[in-house]
PDB file of C-alpha atoms in Angstrom:
ATOM      1  CA  MET A  28       0.000   0.000   0.000  1.00  0.00           C
ATOM      2  CA  THR A  29       1.063   3.566  -0.473  1.00  0.00           C
ATOM      3  CA  THR A  30       1.150   6.511   1.885  1.00  0.00           C
ATOM      4  CA  ASP A  31      -0.701   9.088  -0.181  1.00  0.00           C
ATOM      5  CA  THR A  32      -2.158  12.060   1.655  1.00  0.00           C
ATOM      6  CA  LEU A  33      -4.153  13.256  -1.328  1.00  0.00           C
ATOM      7  CA  VAL A  34      -4.879  11.091  -4.322  1.00  0.00           C
ATOM      8  CA  ASP A  35      -5.778  12.965  -7.506  1.00  0.00           C
ATOM      9  CA  THR A  36      -7.928  10.617  -9.547  1.00  0.00           C
ATOM     10  CA  GLY A  37      -8.041  12.997 -12.509  1.00  0.00           C
ATOM     11  CA  ARG A  38     -10.952  11.030 -13.964  1.00  0.00           C
ATOM     12  CA  GLN A  39     -14.668  11.347 -13.517  1.00  0.00           C
ATOM     13  CA  PRO A  40     -16.858   8.317 -12.709  1.00  0.00           C
ATOM     14  CA  THR A  41     -20.006   7.775 -14.680  1.00  0.00           C
ATOM     15  CA  THR A  42     -22.425   8.674 -11.880  1.00  0.00           C
ATOM     16  CA  GLY A  43     -22.529  11.057  -8.955  1.00  0.00           C
ATOM     17  CA  PRO A  44     -20.695  14.296  -8.323  1.00  0.00           C
ATOM     18  CA  VAL A  45     -17.002  13.745  -7.685  1.00  0.00           C
ATOM     19  CA  ARG A  46     -14.183  15.852  -6.379  1.00  0.00           C
ATOM     20  CA  SER A  47     -10.755  15.224  -7.857  1.00  0.00           C
ATOM     21  CA  GLU A  48      -8.958  14.738  -4.535  1.00  0.00           C
ATOM     22  CA  VAL A  49      -9.490  11.950  -2.042  1.00  0.00           C
ATOM     23  CA  ARG A  50      -8.254  12.956   1.379  1.00  0.00           C
ATOM     24  CA  SER A  51      -6.777   9.673   2.541  1.00  0.00           C
ATOM     25  CA  ARG A  52      -3.632   8.165   3.930  1.00  0.00           C
ATOM     26  CA  MET A  53      -2.649   4.505   3.902  1.00  0.00           C
ATOM     27  CA  LYS A  54      -0.270   2.486   6.050  1.00  0.00           C
ATOM     28  CA  PRO A  55       2.857   1.358   4.233  1.00  0.00           C
ATOM     29  CA  GLY A  56       2.897  -2.258   3.015  1.00  0.00           C
ATOM     30  CA  ASN A  57       5.252  -3.413   5.784  1.00  0.00           C
ATOM     31  CA  ALA A  58       3.197  -1.818   8.586  1.00  0.00           C
ATOM     32  CA  ALA A  59       1.935  -3.614  11.668  1.00  0.00           C
ATOM     33  CA  THR A  60      -1.453  -5.241  11.312  1.00  0.00           C
ATOM     34  CA  GLY A  61      -4.220  -3.363  13.090  1.00  0.00           C
ATOM     35  CA  GLN A  62      -7.959  -2.758  12.796  1.00  0.00           C
ATOM     36  CA  VAL A  63      -7.618  -0.519   9.734  1.00  0.00           C
ATOM     37  CA  ASP A  64      -5.282  -0.144   6.763  1.00  0.00           C
ATOM     38  CA  GLY A  65      -5.517   3.620   6.545  1.00  0.00           C
ATOM     39  CA  GLY A  66      -7.781   6.615   6.966  1.00  0.00           C
ATOM     40  CA  TRP A  67     -10.134   8.707   4.854  1.00  0.00           C
ATOM     41  CA  TRP A  68     -11.631  12.151   5.426  1.00  0.00           C
ATOM     42  CA  PRO A  69     -14.751  12.530   3.230  1.00  0.00           C
ATOM     43  CA  ARG A  70     -16.408  15.896   2.638  1.00  0.00           C
ATOM     44  CA  SER A  71     -19.955  14.712   3.441  1.00  0.00           C
ATOM     45  CA  THR A  72     -21.949  11.683   4.574  1.00  0.00           C
ATOM     46  CA  ASP A  73     -23.499  11.190   1.124  1.00  0.00           C
ATOM     47  CA  PRO A  74     -22.270   7.832  -0.243  1.00  0.00           C
ATOM     48  CA  ALA A  75     -23.211   8.700  -3.840  1.00  0.00           C
ATOM     49  CA  ALA A  76     -21.039  11.836  -3.659  1.00  0.00           C
ATOM     50  CA  GLU A  77     -18.113  10.366  -1.710  1.00  0.00           C
ATOM     51  CA  PHE A  78     -17.640   6.678  -2.537  1.00  0.00           C
ATOM     52  CA  PRO A  79     -17.033   6.921  -6.325  1.00  0.00           C
ATOM     53  CA  ALA A  80     -13.816   8.944  -5.912  1.00  0.00           C
ATOM     54  CA  LEU A  81     -12.638   6.642  -3.095  1.00  0.00           C
ATOM     55  CA  VAL A  82     -13.317   3.568  -5.228  1.00  0.00           C
ATOM     56  CA  GLU A  83     -11.482   5.141  -8.131  1.00  0.00           C
ATOM     57  CA  ALA A  84      -8.484   6.079  -5.969  1.00  0.00           C
ATOM     58  CA  LEU A  85      -8.124   2.618  -4.403  1.00  0.00           C
ATOM     59  CA  THR A  86      -8.604   0.637  -7.612  1.00  0.00           C
ATOM     60  CA  SER A  87      -4.857   0.846  -8.253  1.00  0.00           C
ATOM     61  CA  THR A  88      -4.247  -0.890  -4.900  1.00  0.00           C
ATOM     62  CA  LEU A  89      -7.104  -3.428  -4.857  1.00  0.00           C
ATOM     63  CA  GLY A  90      -7.835  -3.890  -8.537  1.00  0.00           C
ATOM     64  CA  PRO A  91     -11.468  -3.570  -9.622  1.00  0.00           C
ATOM     65  CA  ILE A  92     -13.526  -2.893  -6.489  1.00  0.00           C
ATOM     66  CA  SER A  93     -16.779  -4.802  -6.293  1.00  0.00           C
ATOM     67  CA  ARG A  94     -18.153  -3.861  -2.848  1.00  0.00           C
ATOM     68  CA  VAL A  95     -18.137  -1.071  -0.297  1.00  0.00           C
ATOM     69  CA  GLY A  96     -19.283  -1.844   3.237  1.00  0.00           C
ATOM     70  CA  TYR A  97     -20.383   0.964   5.545  1.00  0.00           C
ATOM     71  CA  ASN A  98     -22.486   1.668   8.631  1.00  0.00           C
ATOM     72  CA  LEU A  99     -26.082   2.561   7.718  1.00  0.00           C
ATOM     73  CA  ASP A 100     -26.457   5.028  10.584  1.00  0.00           C
ATOM     74  CA  ALA A 101     -23.263   6.951   9.739  1.00  0.00           C
ATOM     75  CA  TRP A 102     -24.193   7.672   6.101  1.00  0.00           C
ATOM     76  CA  THR A 103     -27.289   8.977   4.333  1.00  0.00           C
ATOM     77  CA  ALA A 104     -29.448   6.549   2.373  1.00  0.00           C
ATOM     78  CA  THR A 105     -28.184   5.543  -1.053  1.00  0.00           C
ATOM     79  CA  VAL A 106     -28.838   3.126  -3.859  1.00  0.00           C
ATOM     80  CA  ARG A 107     -27.619  -0.462  -3.560  1.00  0.00           C
ATOM     81  CA  LYS A 108     -25.360  -0.156  -6.601  1.00  0.00           C
ATOM     82  CA  LEU A 109     -23.165   2.659  -7.907  1.00  0.00           C
ATOM     83  CA  THR A 110     -21.547   2.769 -11.312  1.00  0.00           C
ATOM     84  CA  VAL A 111     -17.930   3.920 -11.244  1.00  0.00           C
ATOM     85  CA  ARG A 112     -16.013   4.014 -14.552  1.00  0.00           C
ATOM     86  CA  ASP A 113     -18.504   1.606 -16.140  1.00  0.00           C
ATOM     87  CA  ARG A 114     -18.160  -0.892 -13.277  1.00  0.00           C
ATOM     88  CA  VAL A 115     -20.958  -1.706 -10.846  1.00  0.00           C
ATOM     89  CA  VAL A 116     -20.005  -1.429  -7.175  1.00  0.00           C
ATOM     90  CA  ARG A 117     -22.349  -2.951  -4.597  1.00  0.00           C
ATOM     91  CA  MET A 118     -23.114  -0.742  -1.616  1.00  0.00           C
ATOM     92  CA  GLU A 119     -23.526  -2.865   1.506  1.00  0.00           C
ATOM     93  CA  GLY A 120     -24.813  -1.051   4.560  1.00  0.00           C
ATOM     94  CA  PHE A 121     -24.828  -2.705   7.977  1.00  0.00           C
ATOM     95  CA  ARG A 122     -25.973  -1.455  11.346  1.00  0.00           C
ATOM     96  CA  THR A 123     -23.435  -3.680  13.137  1.00  0.00           C
ATOM     97  CA  MET A 124     -20.412  -2.286  11.305  1.00  0.00           C
ATOM     98  CA  GLN A 125     -18.320   0.282  13.192  1.00  0.00           C
ATOM     99  CA  PRO A 126     -19.673   3.763  12.347  1.00  0.00           C
ATOM    100  CA  ASN A 127     -16.277   5.310  11.617  1.00  0.00           C
ATOM    101  CA  THR A 128     -15.102   2.650   9.167  1.00  0.00           C
ATOM    102  CA  VAL A 129     -15.633   1.573   5.572  1.00  0.00           C
ATOM    103  CA  THR A 130     -14.412  -1.594   3.893  1.00  0.00           C
ATOM    104  CA  LEU A 131     -13.667  -1.948   0.188  1.00  0.00           C
ATOM    105  CA  THR A 132     -13.422  -5.368  -1.436  1.00  0.00           C
ATOM    106  CA  GLY A 133     -11.451  -5.887  -4.619  1.00  0.00           C
ATOM    107  CA  ARG A 134      -9.948  -8.660  -6.695  1.00  0.00           C
ATOM    108  CA  ASN A 135      -9.717 -12.099  -5.042  1.00  0.00           C
ATOM    109  CA  ARG A 136     -11.780 -10.753  -2.122  1.00  0.00           C
ATOM    110  CA  GLN A 137      -8.837  -8.652  -0.958  1.00  0.00           C
ATOM    111  CA  ARG A 138     -10.091  -6.003   1.467  1.00  0.00           C
ATOM    112  CA  ILE A 139      -9.047  -2.621   2.747  1.00  0.00           C
ATOM    113  CA  SER A 140     -10.569  -1.217   5.922  1.00  0.00           C
ATOM    114  CA  LEU A 141     -10.408   2.521   6.462  1.00  0.00           C
ATOM    115  CA  LEU A 142     -11.026   4.691   9.475  1.00  0.00           C
ATOM    116  CA  VAL A 143     -13.451   7.446   8.460  1.00  0.00           C
ATOM    117  CA  VAL A 144     -12.738  10.870   9.909  1.00  0.00           C
ATOM    118  CA  PRO A 145     -16.076  12.682  10.400  1.00  0.00           C
ATOM    119  CA  PRO A 146     -16.561  15.231   7.564  1.00  0.00           C
ATOM    120  CA  ASP A 147     -17.075  18.186   9.928  1.00  0.00           C
ATOM    121  CA  THR A 148     -13.742  17.633  11.688  1.00  0.00           C
ATOM    122  CA  PRO A 149     -11.450  20.706  11.590  1.00  0.00           C
ATOM    123  CA  GLY A 150      -8.582  20.359   9.102  1.00  0.00           C
ATOM    124  CA  GLY A 151      -5.702  20.210  11.590  1.00  0.00           C
ATOM    125  CA  VAL A 152      -7.407  17.553  13.682  1.00  0.00           C
ATOM    126  CA  ALA A 153      -8.396  15.506  10.620  1.00  0.00           C
ATOM    127  CA  ARG A 154      -4.827  15.556   9.294  1.00  0.00           C
ATOM    128  CA  ALA A 155      -3.558  14.453  12.732  1.00  0.00           C
ATOM    129  CA  VAL A 156      -5.968  11.504  12.676  1.00  0.00           C
ATOM    130  CA  LEU A 157      -4.805  10.549   9.165  1.00  0.00           C
ATOM    131  CA  ARG A 158      -1.161  10.677  10.296  1.00  0.00           C
ATOM    132  CA  SER A 159      -1.981   8.582  13.380  1.00  0.00           C
ATOM    133  CA  VAL A 160      -3.849   5.901  11.481  1.00  0.00           C
ATOM    134  CA  ALA A 161      -1.120   5.608   8.808  1.00  0.00           C
ATOM    135  CA  ALA A 162       1.788   5.313  11.235  1.00  0.00           C
ATOM    136  CA  PRO A 163       3.561   2.000  10.515  1.00  0.00           C
ATOM    137  CA  ALA A 164       3.446   0.790  14.128  1.00  0.00           C
ATOM    138  CA  THR A 165      -0.204   1.760  14.798  1.00  0.00           C
ATOM    139  CA  THR A 166      -2.390  -1.083  16.003  1.00  0.00           C
ATOM    140  CA  ALA A 167      -4.760   1.120  18.028  1.00  0.00           C
ATOM    141  CA  THR A 168      -8.512   0.735  17.670  1.00  0.00           C
ATOM    142  CA  VAL A 169     -10.601   3.165  15.640  1.00  0.00           C
ATOM    143  CA  GLU A 170     -12.084   4.556  18.852  1.00  0.00           C
ATOM    144  CA  ASP A 171      -8.644   5.041  20.432  1.00  0.00           C
ATOM    145  CA  ILE A 172      -7.264   6.838  17.372  1.00  0.00           C
ATOM    146  CA  LEU A 173     -10.251   9.182  17.172  1.00  0.00           C
ATOM    147  CA  THR A 174     -10.500   9.952  20.887  1.00  0.00           C
ATOM    148  CA  SER A 175      -6.724  10.425  21.289  1.00  0.00           C
ATOM    149  CA  ASN A 176      -6.976  13.124  18.617  1.00  0.00           C
ATOM    150  CA  GLY A 177      -9.861  14.897  20.368  1.00  0.00           C
ATOM    151  CA  ILE A 178     -12.804  13.472  18.398  1.00  0.00           C
ATOM    152  CA  SER A 179     -15.545  12.311  20.738  1.00  0.00           C
ATOM    153  CA  LEU A 180     -17.790   9.486  19.691  1.00  0.00           C
ATOM    154  CA  GLY A 181     -21.537   9.828  20.103  1.00  0.00           C
ATOM    155  CA  LYS A 182     -23.246   7.385  22.423  1.00  0.00           C
ATOM    156  CA  HIS A 183     -24.698   5.417  19.499  1.00  0.00           C
ATOM    157  CA  GLN A 184     -21.294   5.177  17.809  1.00  0.00           C
ATOM    158  CA  ALA A 185     -19.578   3.976  20.950  1.00  0.00           C
ATOM    159  CA  ASP A 186     -22.321   1.418  21.646  1.00  0.00           C
ATOM    160  CA  THR A 187     -22.280   0.089  18.082  1.00  0.00           C
ATOM    161  CA  ALA A 188     -18.513  -0.078  17.941  1.00  0.00           C
ATOM    162  CA  THR A 189     -18.104  -2.004  21.191  1.00  0.00           C
ATOM    163  CA  ALA A 190     -21.187  -4.183  21.193  1.00  0.00           C
ATOM    164  CA  PRO A 191     -22.597  -5.083  17.776  1.00  0.00           C
ATOM    165  CA  GLN A 192     -26.036  -6.594  17.957  1.00  0.00           C
ATOM    166  CA  PRO A 193     -26.078 -10.034  16.342  1.00  0.00           C
ATOM    167  CA  ARG A 194     -29.100 -11.197  14.444  1.00  0.00           C
ATOM    168  CA  THR A 195     -31.296 -13.546  16.346  1.00  0.00           C
ATOM    169  CA  ALA A 196     -33.072 -16.565  14.965  1.00  0.00           C
ATOM    170  CA  ASP A 197     -36.430 -15.233  16.180  1.00  0.00           C
ATOM    171  CA  GLN A 198     -36.397 -12.162  13.902  1.00  0.00           C
ATOM    172  CA  THR A 199     -39.105 -12.134  11.293  1.00  0.00           C
ATOM    173  CA  PRO A 200     -38.068 -11.689   7.652  1.00  0.00           C
ATOM    174  CA  GLU A 201     -39.461  -8.145   7.812  1.00  0.00           C
ATOM    175  CA  GLU A 202     -37.355  -7.308  10.886  1.00  0.00           C
ATOM    176  CA  ARG A 203     -34.217  -8.631   9.181  1.00  0.00           C
ATOM    177  CA  TRP A 204     -35.063  -6.654   6.027  1.00  0.00           C
ATOM    178  CA  GLU A 205     -35.506  -3.424   7.983  1.00  0.00           C
ATOM    179  CA  ALA A 206     -32.375  -4.058  10.073  1.00  0.00           C
ATOM    180  CA  GLU A 207     -30.384  -4.340   6.840  1.00  0.00           C
ATOM    181  CA  GLY A 208     -31.707  -1.043   5.495  1.00  0.00           C
ATOM    182  CA  GLY A 209     -34.501  -2.355   3.284  1.00  0.00           C
ATOM    183  CA  ARG A 210     -37.102   0.064   4.633  1.00  0.00           C
ATOM    184  CA  ILE A 211     -35.006   3.133   3.878  1.00  0.00           C
ATOM    185  CA  LEU A 212     -34.229   1.981   0.350  1.00  0.00           C
ATOM    186  CA  ALA A 213     -37.790   0.898  -0.343  1.00  0.00           C
ATOM    187  CA  GLN A 214     -39.113   4.312   0.708  1.00  0.00           C
ATOM    188  CA  ARG A 215     -36.551   6.116  -1.445  1.00  0.00           C
ATOM    189  CA  ASN A 216     -37.265   3.920  -4.489  1.00  0.00           C
ATOM    190  CA  ALA A 217     -41.002   4.468  -4.068  1.00  0.00           C
ATOM    191  CA  LEU A 218     -40.612   8.221  -4.567  1.00  0.00           C
TER     192      LEU A 218
END
């Protein structure tokens, strides 16, 4: 992996508004294994506006990216599939995924997990988080990296991050569907 602070994609995906710079930083390839492989500081919580440029920037590392996993409560509702440079990328939202992380899956199911710096974080603090997460020896948790840099986690984020709620066998199909974001998407598609 590379240690790019800003990645200029220089190309426009086929859907969604895109900015040319992705504010991210990755651990070097010989870095210690930790919870995340790098960090990303998006400009908003709109997946359709933010994920295409991230996918484009990380394609050189992962190869063609097929999936992006994210926390449903940390991002606004979006479609299940985005088209980026004529490739379909599945958007997989989960309530049990850590709120301040995203996972991209590429060729041969290779994955990159990124710490997500909240978009409204002041620039100096956000850059400090990106430096912390990309340090070669960092094995700290997402929560530790954020809180050590002065970013407080909301109660919901802290609860989700430390105690994901597993699915139970007694959930009805409708409850499972809604827990996976089906209700939000169904309402949006009905409009």
